[in-house]
Coordinates of C-alpha atoms and ligand atoms in Angstrom, one line a residue:
M78 CA 0.0 0.0 0.0
A79 CA 1.2 3.4 -0.8
C80 CA 0.8 5.8 2.0
S81 CA 0.8 9.4 0.9
N82 CA 3.0 10.9 3.4
K83 CA 6.6 11.7 3.8
Y84 CA 9.3 10.0 5.8
T85 CA 11.8 11.7 8.0
L86 CA 15.0 10.0 8.9
T87 CA 17.3 11.1 11.6
V88 CA 21.0 10.7 11.1
P89 CA 22.8 11.5 14.3
S90 CA 26.1 11.6 12.4
L91 CA 28.8 14.2 13.1
L92 CA 30.7 16.1 10.6
V93 CA 32.5 18.7 12.5
L94 CA 35.2 18.5 15.2
A95 CA 34.5 19.7 18.7
S96 CA 36.3 22.7 20.1
L97 CA 36.4 23.8 23.7
T98 CA 36.4 27.4 24.5
V99 CA 38.1 29.0 27.5
N100 CA 34.9 30.4 29.0
A101 CA 33.1 27.0 29.0
K102 CA 30.5 26.8 31.7
I103 CA 28.0 24.3 33.0
V104 CA 24.5 24.6 31.8
R105 CA 22.4 23.0 34.5
H106 CA 18.8 22.0 34.5
T107 CA 16.7 19.6 36.5
F108 CA 13.8 18.1 34.6
E109 CA 11.0 16.4 36.7
V110 CA 8.9 14.5 34.2
S111 CA 5.3 13.9 35.1
Y112 CA 1.8 14.0 33.8
I113 CA 0.1 17.4 34.0
T114 CA -3.4 18.6 33.0
G115 CA -3.8 21.6 30.7
Q116 CA -5.6 22.9 27.6
P117 CA -3.1 23.7 25.0
D118 CA -5.7 24.1 22.3
G119 CA -8.6 24.9 24.6
V120 CA -9.5 21.2 25.2
W121 CA -8.7 19.8 28.6
T122 CA -6.4 16.9 28.6
K123 CA -4.7 14.9 31.3
S124 CA -2.3 13.3 29.0
I125 CA 0.4 16.0 28.8
L126 CA 3.9 14.9 29.7
G127 CA 5.3 18.0 31.3
I128 CA 8.7 19.0 32.6
N129 CA 8.6 20.7 36.0
G130 CA 4.8 21.0 35.7
K131 CA 5.0 22.8 32.3
F132 CA 4.5 22.1 28.6
P133 CA 6.6 22.6 26.4
G134 CA 9.7 21.9 28.4
P135 CA 12.2 24.6 29.2
T136 CA 14.5 26.0 26.4
I137 CA 18.1 25.0 27.0
E138 CA 20.4 27.9 26.1
G139 CA 24.2 27.5 26.0
A140 CA 27.3 28.4 24.2
V141 CA 29.7 26.3 22.2
G142 CA 32.0 24.4 24.6
D143 CA 29.6 24.5 27.5
V144 CA 28.8 21.3 29.3
A145 CA 25.1 20.6 29.5
E146 CA 24.3 18.8 32.8
I147 CA 20.6 17.9 32.8
T148 CA 19.2 15.9 35.7
V149 CA 16.2 14.0 34.6
I150 CA 13.9 12.6 37.2
N151 CA 11.1 10.2 36.2
K152 CA 8.1 11.1 38.2
I153 CA 5.6 9.5 35.9
H154 CA 3.1 7.9 38.2
D155 CA 2.0 4.9 36.1
G156 CA 5.3 3.0 35.7
Q157 CA 6.3 4.3 32.3
N158 CA 10.0 4.5 31.6
V159 CA 11.6 7.6 30.2
T160 CA 14.8 8.7 28.3
I161 CA 15.7 12.0 26.7
H162 CA 17.3 12.3 23.3
W163 CA 19.1 15.6 22.4
H164 CA 18.2 15.9 18.7
G165 CA 21.2 17.0 16.6
I166 CA 23.7 17.1 19.4
H167 CA 26.8 15.2 18.2
Q168 CA 27.6 13.3 21.4
R169 CA 31.2 12.8 20.2
G170 CA 32.7 10.4 22.7
T171 CA 29.5 10.3 24.7
P172 CA 27.2 8.0 22.8
F173 CA 25.7 6.7 26.0
E174 CA 24.2 10.2 26.6
D175 CA 22.3 10.1 23.3
G176 CA 19.0 8.8 24.7
P177 CA 17.5 6.0 22.6
S178 CA 16.0 3.6 25.0
Q179 CA 17.5 0.1 25.0
I180 CA 19.9 1.1 22.3
T181 CA 22.4 3.4 24.0
Q182 CA 21.0 3.3 27.5
C183 CA 18.6 1.6 29.8
P184 CA 15.4 3.7 30.3
L185 CA 14.8 5.5 33.6
K186 CA 12.2 3.6 35.5
Q187 CA 9.7 5.3 37.7
G188 CA 11.5 7.1 40.4
S189 CA 14.9 6.9 38.7
T190 CA 17.2 9.8 38.1
Q191 CA 19.9 10.2 35.5
V192 CA 22.3 13.1 35.1
Y193 CA 22.9 13.6 31.4
K194 CA 26.3 15.2 30.7
F195 CA 27.6 16.2 27.3
I196 CA 29.4 19.0 25.5
L197 CA 27.6 21.5 23.3
T198 CA 30.0 21.4 20.4
E199 CA 28.1 22.9 17.5
P200 CA 26.2 26.2 17.4
G201 CA 22.7 26.1 16.2
T202 CA 19.1 25.2 16.8
Y203 CA 18.3 21.8 18.3
W204 CA 15.6 20.2 20.4
Y205 CA 15.2 17.4 22.9
H206 CA 12.5 14.8 23.2
S207 CA 11.6 11.6 24.9
H208 CA 12.9 8.5 23.1
V209 CA 10.5 6.0 24.6
N210 CA 7.6 4.9 22.5
S211 CA 5.6 7.9 21.3
Q212 CA 5.9 9.9 24.5
Y213 CA 7.1 13.0 22.7
S214 CA 3.7 13.3 21.0
E215 CA 2.3 14.0 24.5
G216 CA 4.6 17.0 24.9
L217 CA 7.8 15.7 26.3
W218 CA 10.1 18.0 24.3
G219 CA 11.8 21.4 24.4
S220 CA 14.2 23.5 22.3
I221 CA 18.0 23.8 22.6
I222 CA 19.9 26.9 21.4
V223 CA 23.7 26.7 21.2
R224 CA 25.3 30.0 20.5
S225 CA 28.9 30.7 19.4
P226 CA 30.9 33.6 20.7
R227 CA 31.7 34.2 17.0
E228 CA 28.2 33.6 15.6
T229 CA 28.6 33.5 11.8
W230 CA 25.7 35.9 11.1
Q231 CA 25.8 37.9 14.3
S232 CA 26.1 41.2 12.3
L233 CA 22.7 40.6 10.7
Y234 CA 20.4 40.6 13.8
D235 CA 19.9 42.1 17.2
E236 CA 17.2 39.9 18.8
E237 CA 16.0 36.3 18.5
I238 CA 12.6 34.7 18.7
L239 CA 11.9 31.0 18.8
V240 CA 8.9 29.4 17.2
T241 CA 7.9 25.7 17.6
L242 CA 5.3 23.8 15.6
N243 CA 3.8 20.5 16.4
D244 CA 0.7 18.3 16.0
W245 CA -1.4 17.6 19.0
Y246 CA -3.5 14.7 20.2
H247 CA -6.3 14.5 22.7
T248 CA -6.0 10.8 23.1
S249 CA -3.0 9.6 25.2
A250 CA 0.1 8.1 23.6
I251 CA -0.8 4.8 25.1
E252 CA -4.3 4.8 23.7
N253 CA -2.8 5.9 20.3
E254 CA -0.2 3.2 20.3
H255 CA -2.7 0.4 21.3
W256 CA -5.0 1.5 18.6
F257 CA -2.4 2.0 15.9
V258 CA -0.6 -1.3 16.5
H259 CA -3.8 -3.2 15.9
P260 CA -5.1 -4.6 12.6
E261 CA -8.2 -2.2 12.7
S262 CA -6.0 0.8 12.1
L263 CA -5.2 -0.5 8.6
G264 CA -1.9 1.3 9.0
A265 CA -3.4 4.7 9.3
P266 CA -1.7 6.6 12.1
P267 CA -3.7 8.3 14.9
F268 CA -5.0 11.4 13.2
P269 CA -4.0 14.6 15.0
F270 CA -6.6 16.8 16.7
S271 CA -4.9 20.2 16.3
V272 CA -1.7 21.9 15.6
L273 CA 0.2 24.1 18.1
M274 CA 2.6 27.0 17.9
N275 CA 4.8 27.4 20.9
G276 CA 2.5 25.0 22.7
V277 CA -0.8 26.8 22.0
G278 CA -3.5 26.6 19.4
R279 CA -7.3 26.0 19.0
Y280 CA -9.7 23.2 18.5
P281 CA -13.4 23.6 17.7
C282 CA -15.1 23.5 21.1
D283 CA -18.4 22.2 19.7
K284 CA -16.6 19.2 18.3
A285 CA -14.8 18.7 21.6
K286 CA -18.1 18.7 23.5
L287 CA -19.5 16.0 21.1
Q288 CA -16.5 14.0 22.3
S289 CA -17.4 14.7 25.9
R290 CA -14.3 16.8 26.4
L291 CA -14.2 20.0 28.3
C292 CA -13.2 23.0 26.2
D293 CA -12.8 26.7 26.8
V294 CA -12.7 29.2 24.0
E295 CA -10.9 31.6 26.2
E296 CA -8.1 29.2 26.6
Q297 CA -7.4 29.1 22.9
K298 CA -4.3 31.2 22.6
R299 CA -1.6 32.4 20.2
P300 CA 1.9 33.5 20.9
V301 CA 2.6 37.2 20.5
F302 CA 6.1 38.5 20.0
R303 CA 6.7 42.1 20.7
L304 CA 9.5 43.4 18.7
Q305 CA 11.0 46.8 18.0
A306 CA 10.7 48.2 14.5
N307 CA 14.3 49.3 14.4
K308 CA 15.7 46.0 15.5
R309 CA 16.5 43.0 13.3
T310 CA 15.3 39.6 14.3
R311 CA 16.6 36.0 13.9
L312 CA 13.7 33.6 14.0
R313 CA 14.5 30.0 15.0
L314 CA 12.0 27.6 13.8
V315 CA 11.7 24.1 15.3
S316 CA 9.3 21.4 14.2
T317 CA 8.6 19.0 17.1
S318 CA 5.9 17.3 15.1
G319 CA 5.3 13.6 15.4
W320 CA 3.8 13.2 12.0
V321 CA 2.8 16.3 10.1
A322 CA 4.8 18.8 7.9
F323 CA 4.0 22.5 7.7
N324 CA 4.1 25.4 5.3
F325 CA 5.4 28.4 7.3
T326 CA 5.5 32.1 6.6
V327 CA 5.6 35.5 8.4
E328 CA 3.3 38.0 6.7
G329 CA 5.0 41.1 5.4
H330 CA 8.4 39.6 5.7
R331 CA 11.0 37.8 3.6
L332 CA 13.0 34.9 5.1
Q333 CA 16.7 34.9 4.8
P334 CA 17.8 31.4 5.8
I335 CA 21.1 31.4 7.8
E336 CA 21.0 28.0 9.5
V337 CA 19.5 24.6 8.9
D338 CA 19.7 21.8 11.6
G339 CA 22.8 23.4 13.2
I340 CA 24.6 24.0 9.9
D341 CA 25.4 27.7 9.1
L342 CA 24.5 28.7 5.6
A343 CA 26.2 30.9 3.0
V344 CA 24.2 34.1 2.7
N345 CA 24.4 36.4 -0.4
Q346 CA 23.6 39.8 1.1
Q347 CA 23.5 41.3 -2.4
V348 CA 20.2 39.7 -3.3
P349 CA 17.4 42.3 -3.6
Q350 CA 14.7 42.0 -1.0
A351 CA 12.1 41.2 -3.5
E352 CA 13.9 38.2 -4.7
L353 CA 14.2 36.6 -1.2
D354 CA 11.9 33.7 -0.3
Q355 CA 8.8 34.1 1.8
A356 CA 7.9 30.6 3.0
V357 CA 9.4 27.3 3.9
F358 CA 8.2 23.7 4.0
I359 CA 9.3 22.0 7.3
G360 CA 9.0 18.4 8.3
A361 CA 9.1 16.6 11.6
G362 CA 12.3 17.2 13.6
Q363 CA 13.7 19.8 11.2
R364 CA 14.9 23.3 12.2
Y365 CA 15.7 26.6 10.4
S366 CA 17.0 30.0 11.4
F367 CA 16.0 33.0 9.3
I368 CA 16.7 36.7 9.4
L369 CA 13.3 38.4 9.1
I370 CA 13.5 41.0 6.4
P371 CA 10.5 43.3 6.6
E372 CA 9.1 44.3 3.3
K373 CA 9.8 47.9 2.5
G374 CA 8.2 50.2 5.0
K375 CA 6.4 47.4 6.9
N376 CA 8.4 47.6 10.1
K377 CA 6.3 50.5 11.3
T378 CA 5.6 51.0 15.0
G379 CA 2.2 49.6 15.8
S380 CA 2.0 47.2 12.9
E381 CA 1.1 43.6 13.4
F382 CA 1.8 40.5 11.3
L383 CA 0.6 37.0 11.5
I384 CA 3.2 34.2 11.8
R385 CA 1.4 31.4 10.0
A386 CA 1.8 27.7 9.7
N387 CA -0.4 25.3 7.8
L388 CA -0.3 21.6 8.1
R389 CA 0.0 19.9 4.7
R390 CA -3.1 17.7 4.9
E391 CA -2.3 16.1 1.5
Y392 CA 0.4 14.1 3.3
L393 CA -1.9 12.8 5.9
F394 CA -4.4 10.0 5.5
T395 CA -7.1 8.5 7.7
R396 CA -9.5 5.6 7.5
P397 CA -13.0 5.1 8.9
G398 CA -12.6 4.0 12.5
N399 CA -9.6 6.2 13.3
I400 CA -9.1 6.8 17.0
N401 CA -9.8 10.4 16.1
A402 CA -13.4 10.1 14.9
F403 CA -13.5 13.8 13.8
P404 CA -10.6 14.2 11.3
N405 CA -12.5 17.1 9.6
A406 CA -12.5 19.1 12.9
L407 CA -8.8 19.5 12.6
I408 CA -8.0 23.2 12.1
T409 CA -4.9 23.0 9.8
E410 CA -3.8 26.6 10.4
V411 CA -2.0 27.8 13.5
T412 CA -0.9 31.4 14.0
G413 CA 1.1 33.7 16.1
V414 CA 1.5 37.5 16.1
M415 CA 4.5 39.7 15.6
R416 CA 3.9 43.2 16.9
Y417 CA 6.2 46.1 16.3
S418 CA 6.0 48.2 19.4
A419 CA 7.4 51.7 20.1
D420 CA 11.1 52.0 20.5
D421 CA 12.3 51.5 24.0
P422 CA 15.1 54.0 24.4
A423 CA 16.7 52.0 27.2
S424 CA 17.0 48.9 25.2
Q425 CA 18.0 50.9 22.1
N426 CA 21.2 51.8 23.9
S427 CA 21.8 48.2 24.6
V428 CA 22.0 47.4 20.8
T429 CA 25.6 48.3 20.8
T430 CA 26.6 47.0 24.2
Q431 CA 24.8 43.7 24.1
I432 CA 27.0 40.8 23.1
T433 CA 24.6 37.9 23.0
P434 CA 21.3 38.7 21.2
Q435 CA 18.4 38.3 23.6
L436 CA 15.8 35.7 23.1
I437 CA 12.4 37.5 23.2
S438 CA 9.8 35.4 25.0
P439 CA 6.3 35.6 23.6
S440 CA 3.3 36.5 25.7
F441 CA 0.1 34.5 25.1
E442 CA -3.2 36.1 24.1
S443 CA -6.6 34.7 23.6
F444 CA -7.7 34.4 20.0
D445 CA -9.6 37.5 19.0
Y446 CA -11.8 36.3 16.2
L447 CA -12.9 39.9 15.3
R448 CA -9.4 41.3 15.0
K449 CA -8.2 42.0 11.5
Y450 CA -4.6 41.4 10.5
E451 CA -3.0 42.3 7.2
A452 CA -4.6 40.2 4.5
A453 CA -2.8 36.9 4.3
Q454 CA -1.4 36.0 1.0
P455 CA -2.4 32.7 -0.6
W456 CA 0.4 30.1 -0.3
S457 CA 0.4 29.6 -4.0
S458 CA 1.6 33.2 -4.5
L459 CA 4.5 32.8 -2.0
R460 CA 8.1 31.9 -3.0
F461 CA 9.3 28.8 -1.1
I462 CA 12.8 28.2 0.0
H463 CA 14.3 25.5 -2.2
E464 CA 16.1 23.2 0.3
M465 CA 18.5 21.8 -2.3
N466 CA 19.7 25.3 -3.2
L467 CA 20.9 26.1 0.3
K468 CA 24.7 26.2 0.5
T469 CA 26.7 25.7 3.6
F470 CA 28.8 28.5 5.0
D471 CA 32.0 26.4 5.2
G472 CA 31.5 25.3 1.6
I473 CA 32.9 21.9 2.5
P474 CA 31.5 19.4 0.0
A475 CA 30.2 16.0 0.9
P476 CA 32.8 13.3 0.8
S477 CA 33.5 12.6 -2.9
D478 CA 33.9 8.9 -2.5
F479 CA 32.5 6.2 -0.2
H480 CA 33.7 2.9 1.3
R481 CA 30.4 1.4 2.1
N482 CA 26.9 1.2 0.6
V483 CA 23.8 0.5 2.6
V484 CA 20.5 0.4 0.7
L485 CA 17.4 0.8 2.8
R486 CA 14.1 0.1 1.2
I487 CA 11.3 1.8 3.1
T488 CA 8.3 -0.6 3.0
F489 CA 5.2 -1.4 4.9
Q490 CA 3.9 -4.9 5.3
N491 CA 1.4 -6.9 7.4
D492 CA 2.5 -9.4 9.9
W493 CA 0.5 -12.6 10.6
R494 CA -1.9 -10.8 12.8
G495 CA -2.6 -8.2 10.1
I496 CA -0.7 -5.5 11.9
K497 CA 1.0 -3.2 9.4
H498 CA 4.7 -2.6 10.1
G499 CA 6.9 0.1 8.7
S500 CA 10.4 -1.2 8.0
F501 CA 13.8 -0.8 6.4
N502 CA 14.4 -3.7 4.0
G503 CA 11.4 -5.6 5.3
N504 CA 12.8 -6.1 8.8
P505 CA 10.7 -4.2 11.3
F506 CA 13.1 -3.2 14.1
K507 CA 12.5 -4.9 17.4
L508 CA 13.9 -3.5 20.6
P509 CA 16.2 -5.8 22.5
H510 CA 14.9 -6.8 25.9
G511 CA 17.0 -6.5 29.0
K512 CA 20.4 -5.3 28.1
P513 CA 20.6 -2.4 25.8
L514 CA 22.4 -2.8 22.5
L515 CA 25.3 -0.4 23.1
G516 CA 27.8 -2.1 20.8
K517 CA 26.0 -5.1 19.4
F518 CA 25.8 -5.7 15.7
G519 CA 22.5 -5.9 13.9
R520 CA 22.6 -7.3 10.4
I521 CA 22.0 -4.8 7.7
G522 CA 20.8 -6.1 4.3
D523 CA 22.9 -4.7 1.5
G524 CA 21.1 -4.3 -1.8
P525 CA 22.2 -3.5 -5.3
Y526 CA 22.8 0.3 -5.7
D527 CA 24.1 2.1 -8.7
P528 CA 25.9 5.3 -7.9
R529 CA 25.7 6.3 -11.6
R530 CA 22.0 6.5 -11.2
H531 CA 22.2 8.3 -7.9
K532 CA 23.8 11.7 -8.6
L533 CA 24.5 13.4 -5.4
N534 CA 24.2 17.1 -4.6
L535 CA 27.8 17.3 -3.3
N536 CA 27.8 21.1 -2.8
G537 CA 27.5 20.7 0.8
H538 CA 23.8 20.2 1.5
K539 CA 23.8 19.0 5.0
R540 CA 21.2 18.3 7.7
D541 CA 20.3 15.8 10.3
T542 CA 16.6 15.2 9.4
V543 CA 15.5 14.8 5.8
L544 CA 12.2 14.3 4.0
V545 CA 12.0 11.3 1.7
K546 CA 9.0 11.6 -0.6
E547 CA 6.8 8.7 -1.4
K548 CA 8.0 6.6 -4.3
S549 CA 11.3 8.4 -4.5
Y550 CA 14.8 7.9 -3.1
L551 CA 17.3 9.8 -1.1
V552 CA 21.0 9.2 -0.9
I553 CA 22.7 10.1 2.4
R554 CA 26.5 10.2 2.5
F555 CA 28.3 10.9 5.7
L556 CA 31.7 10.6 7.2
A557 CA 31.7 7.8 9.8
D558 CA 33.9 9.6 12.2
N559 CA 31.9 9.3 15.5
P560 CA 32.5 5.9 17.1
G561 CA 29.4 4.6 18.8
V562 CA 26.0 3.1 18.3
W563 CA 23.5 5.4 16.6
T564 CA 19.9 5.0 15.7
L565 CA 18.6 5.9 12.3
H566 CA 14.9 6.0 12.3
C567 CA 11.8 7.5 10.7
H568 CA 11.0 10.7 12.6
I569 CA 7.3 10.1 11.8
D570 CA 6.8 8.7 15.3
W571 CA 4.1 6.4 14.3
H572 CA 6.2 4.8 11.6
N573 CA 9.2 4.4 13.9
L574 CA 6.9 2.8 16.5
T575 CA 6.1 -0.1 14.1
G576 CA 9.7 -0.7 13.3
M577 CA 11.0 1.8 10.8
A578 CA 14.3 2.1 12.6
M579 CA 17.8 0.6 12.6
T580 CA 21.1 1.0 14.3
F581 CA 24.5 2.0 12.9
V582 CA 27.6 0.9 14.7
E583 CA 30.4 3.3 13.8
A584 CA 34.0 2.1 14.4
P585 CA 33.1 -0.7 16.7
E586 CA 36.7 -1.2 18.0
L587 CA 36.9 2.5 18.9
A588 CA 33.4 2.5 20.3
A589 CA 34.5 -0.3 22.5
C590 CA 37.2 2.0 23.9
I591 CA 34.6 4.5 25.2
R592 CA 34.0 3.9 28.8
V593 CA 30.4 3.7 30.0
P594 CA 30.0 6.0 33.0
M595 CA 28.8 4.9 36.4
E596 CA 25.6 6.9 35.9
A597 CA 24.6 4.7 32.9
K598 CA 25.3 1.6 34.9
K599 CA 23.2 2.9 37.8
V600 CA 20.2 3.5 35.6
C601 CA 20.5 -0.1 34.3
A602 CA 21.0 -1.4 37.8
D603 CA 17.6 0.1 38.7
H604 CA 16.2 -2.6 36.4
N605 CA 18.6 -5.2 37.8
V606 CA 20.5 -5.2 34.5
T607 CA 24.3 -5.2 34.7
I608 CA 26.2 -3.7 31.7
S609 CA 29.8 -4.3 31.1
D610 CA 32.2 -1.4 30.4
N611 CA 33.4 -2.9 27.2
M612 CA 30.9 -2.5 24.4
G613 CA 33.3 -4.6 22.3
A614 CA 32.7 -7.6 24.5
N615 CA 29.2 -7.8 23.0
M616 CA 30.6 -8.2 19.5
G617 CA 32.7 -11.2 19.8
R618 CA 35.7 -9.2 18.7
R619 CA 38.9 -8.5 20.5
A620 CA 38.9 -5.1 22.1
W621 CA 41.9 -2.9 21.7
P622 CA 44.2 -2.4 24.6
Q623 CA 43.7 0.8 26.6
R624 CA 47.0 2.2 25.2
T625 CA 45.7 2.1 21.6
C626 CA 42.4 3.4 22.7
K627 CA 43.9 6.4 24.3
K628 CA 45.9 7.2 21.2
V629 CA 43.1 6.9 18.8
L630 CA 40.5 8.6 21.0
H631 CA 42.8 11.5 21.5
N632 CA 40.7 13.8 19.4
H633 CA 37.4 12.8 20.9
N634 CA 35.8 14.6 23.8
H635 CA 34.8 12.3 26.6
F636 CA 34.3 12.3 30.2
Ligands
LIG136 C1 10.5 -0.2 31.6 O1 11.7 -0.8 31.2 C2 12.0 -2.1 31.6 C3 13.4 -2.5 31.1 O2 13.5 -2.3 29.8 C4 10.9 -3.0 31.0 O3 11.1 -4.3 31.4 C5 9.5 -2.5 31.4 O4 8.5 -3.3 30.8 C6 9.3 -1.1 31.0 N1 8.1 -0.5 31.5 C7 7.1 -0.2 30.8 C8 5.8 0.3 31.5 O5 7.1 -0.3 29.5
LIG137 C1 11.2 4.5 18.0 O1 10.6 3.3 18.3 C2 11.3 2.5 19.3 C3 10.5 1.2 19.4 O2 10.9 0.4 18.3 C4 11.2 3.2 20.6 O3 11.9 2.6 21.6 C5 11.9 4.6 20.4 O4 11.8 5.3 21.6 C6 11.1 5.3 19.3 N1 11.8 6.6 19.1 C7 11.1 7.8 19.2 C8 11.9 9.0 18.9 O5 10.0 7.8 19.5
LIG138 C1 12.8 49.4 9.4 O1 14.0 48.6 9.0 C2 14.9 49.3 8.3 C3 16.0 48.3 7.9 O2 16.4 47.5 8.9 C4 15.5 50.4 9.1 O3 16.4 51.2 8.3 C5 14.4 51.4 9.6 O4 14.9 52.3 10.4 C6 13.3 50.6 10.3 N1 12.2 51.4 10.6 C7 11.8 51.8 11.8 C8 10.5 52.6 11.9 O5 12.5 51.5 12.8
LIG139 C1 1.6 24.9 1.0 O1 2.3 25.5 0.0 C2 2.2 24.9 -1.3 C3 3.1 25.6 -2.2 O2 2.7 26.8 -2.5 C4 0.7 24.9 -1.7 O3 0.6 24.2 -3.0 C5 -0.1 24.2 -0.7 O4 -1.5 24.3 -1.1 C6 0.1 24.8 0.7 N1 -0.7 24.0 1.6 C7 -1.1 24.4 2.8 C8 -2.0 23.5 3.5 O5 -0.9 25.5 3.2
LIG140 C1 15.9 -6.3 41.6 O1 16.3 -7.2 42.5 C2 15.9 -7.0 43.8 C3 16.6 -8.0 44.7 O2 16.6 -9.3 44.2 C4 14.4 -7.1 43.9 O3 13.9 -6.9 45.2 C5 13.8 -6.1 42.9 O4 12.3 -6.2 42.9 C6 14.3 -6.3 41.5 N1 13.9 -5.2 40.7 C7 13.5 -5.3 39.4 C8 13.1 -4.1 38.7 O5 13.4 -6.4 38.9
LIG141 CU1 14.7 13.5 17.2

């Protein structure tokens, strides 16, 4: 069966070397994970996985070279395990901090604590999310901003704003999973109920009431960013979606892309404003940074613009009997507001003195259905960013040659019970029980592949999450220079859940050199699981002596 949606793959592969700065500090957070109640789109729900009683989770802000030290405490009351994955963070030398449950770590059981500790090596926009089942669709996520003291495009902006987009479900992740992994779903994922921007949105209350759910129109909110007309803004966009992809635009502005998934882009500042793009198509897990370029004369004090995202419904599908019985109630558009306020003389002075641009937090206002904003332009009239035309700032091309080919065929098939599984090469991934994989080899099927047919865009197009269109192919070439076990999976959470995942073991001998810290052992011990230090022991290969390890790992950060 062809399913008309897109696949997102995560490649936690690392292409740049870490560098420690002199002013490195420790970025500390404590995350208490528990269920909270709330009404992100106006509809009351008890199935929100919050951090410290809030959804979305706090934004982690740090600088290149800083050590992130995040203490995660599992306070989920019903016995669910939890882990956190730091999406896009290289984890060079610290693969055991990466998060995938039962792959690189044992999950934290109820009551357990784990201190994650890793270095923020690359500047850019990242995010974190649960890596247990589909918990992140219940809100267990947040954003990560890593700044550089020498930010590539610092001269182009004074302030920053952060916009997140995601799909939202009124049914709990456990209900969704049970329903989806059941023949009756016919492979149609749980249909989203609404879409959120910065954790807020709206769902029709009349429909909610038909479903016996409490709903308050007054609780339907939108984020409002107050900016100053004379200041220039960097907008960081993060899609924390579990399934859907969005069209995104800011009315009255052009988008000058400067970063994608932590990769700084080359920017041609000579391009006339009218030739800049106005919109972007963004899939699950992806990020962008843009400089917002107001169209001529539009940055007037007092003017307001809609920040607009529309879910691309043509990539979703449903079937009768979906766990969401009201697919047509989905409001596909979610909006925020950008408001240019009067200049604040005090902060005007700070333009010159401020070293790090400030992140302007939004306020949240109820939807005002009567209010008129500047007429929204139809999507078809907007110029979209062409992903393949983006060039990296460093201009370093992709490796021109390769040593190993892996062909992954993305397929769906029914098992004997009639449950539809997503897979790579027809082998739905199954999580190991008990001991996590760490350094164990899984077999990867190699298929025929003809590089002559697969012309690569070698001009340096790089990112960690890519969209693979239906009935098409994508070639990923990366330098295997980060020893460890890494998960490659579909970032459409529902597809991953049924098996569209696999593991890469990079440089197994070297990976075996990396010592698993006591902290990881402790988390496993909470399950009465003992893990050995030596990942290589799992592989039936001879581990290298420590002396060799030291020499070869010389260039890798690790604790
Ligand atoms: C939590 O993790 C342990 C160890 O992997 C597993 O045995 C247990 O079933 C998990 N708990 C739940 C609720 O999934
Ligand atoms: C992907 O699915 C596996 C189960 O096969 C699960 O353990 C893992 O946490 C899922 N990842 C995400 C990001 O949800
Ligand atoms: C609008 O932006 C332009 C370009 O950044 C700037 O020159 C101008 O002063 C701004 N207008 C106001 C009212 O601040
Ligand atoms: C998104 O943009 C594309 C390209 O202009 C357009 O064809 C499509 O209708 C838009 N869809 C939504 C839901 O906004
Ligand atoms: C671990 O072992 C101890 C002692 O045998 C036992 O009391 C405890 O219930 C076990 N815990 C788990 C998660 O199996
Ligand atoms: Cu991710």
